[in-house]
Short mmCIF file of C-alpha atoms in Angstrom, two decimals:
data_model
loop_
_atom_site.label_atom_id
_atom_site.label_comp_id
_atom_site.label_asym_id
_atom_site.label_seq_id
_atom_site.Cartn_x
_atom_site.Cartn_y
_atom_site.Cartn_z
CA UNK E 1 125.90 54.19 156.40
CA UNK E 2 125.85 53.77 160.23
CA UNK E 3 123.47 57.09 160.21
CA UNK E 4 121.11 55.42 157.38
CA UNK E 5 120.59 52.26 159.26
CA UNK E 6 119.79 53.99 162.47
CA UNK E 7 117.40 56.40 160.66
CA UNK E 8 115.40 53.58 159.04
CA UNK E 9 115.55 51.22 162.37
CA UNK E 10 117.55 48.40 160.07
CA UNK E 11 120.82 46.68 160.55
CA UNK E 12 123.97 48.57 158.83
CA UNK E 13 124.43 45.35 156.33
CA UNK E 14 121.03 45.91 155.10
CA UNK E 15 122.14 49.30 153.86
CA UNK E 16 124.81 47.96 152.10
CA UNK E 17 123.07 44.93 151.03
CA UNK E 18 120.31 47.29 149.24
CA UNK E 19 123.36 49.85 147.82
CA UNK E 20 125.07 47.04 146.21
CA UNK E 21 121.85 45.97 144.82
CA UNK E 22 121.69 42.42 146.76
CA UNK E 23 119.06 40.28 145.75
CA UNK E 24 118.16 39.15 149.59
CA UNK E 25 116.54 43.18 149.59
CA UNK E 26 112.94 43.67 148.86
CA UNK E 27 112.45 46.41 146.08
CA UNK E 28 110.45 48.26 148.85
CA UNK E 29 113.60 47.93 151.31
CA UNK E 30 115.90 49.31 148.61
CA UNK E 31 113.45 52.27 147.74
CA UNK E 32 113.25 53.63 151.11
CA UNK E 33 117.22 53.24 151.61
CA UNK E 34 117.93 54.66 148.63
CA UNK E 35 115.45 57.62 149.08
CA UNK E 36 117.30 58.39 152.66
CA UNK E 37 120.42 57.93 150.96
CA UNK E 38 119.42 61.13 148.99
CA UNK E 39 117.91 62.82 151.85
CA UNK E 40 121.45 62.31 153.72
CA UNK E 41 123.58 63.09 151.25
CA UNK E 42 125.26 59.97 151.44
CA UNK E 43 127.71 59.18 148.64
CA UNK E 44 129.54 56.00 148.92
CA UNK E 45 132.82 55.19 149.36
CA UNK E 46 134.51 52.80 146.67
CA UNK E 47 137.02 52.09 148.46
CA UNK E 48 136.10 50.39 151.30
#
């Protein structure tokens, strides 16, 4: 997540806001995290 956020110039909790689907994240936010989520690889982790 740490490698998201610095990729996109955003704070880590707005990666996780926009993965758990918070409603403070613009649609546009969310769409550009989720497409570097795919572009990363990065699957997360239920657990923590």
């Amino acid at each position: 997540m740490d490698d998201i956020a610095k990729a996109l110039g955003v704070n880590k909790s707005t990666v996780s806001r926009a993965i758990n689907n918070h409603s403070l994240i613009s649609t546009e936010m969310r769409e550009k995290i989720e497409k570097m989520c795919r572009k990363m690889n990065y699957i997360p982790n239920s657990i923590s």
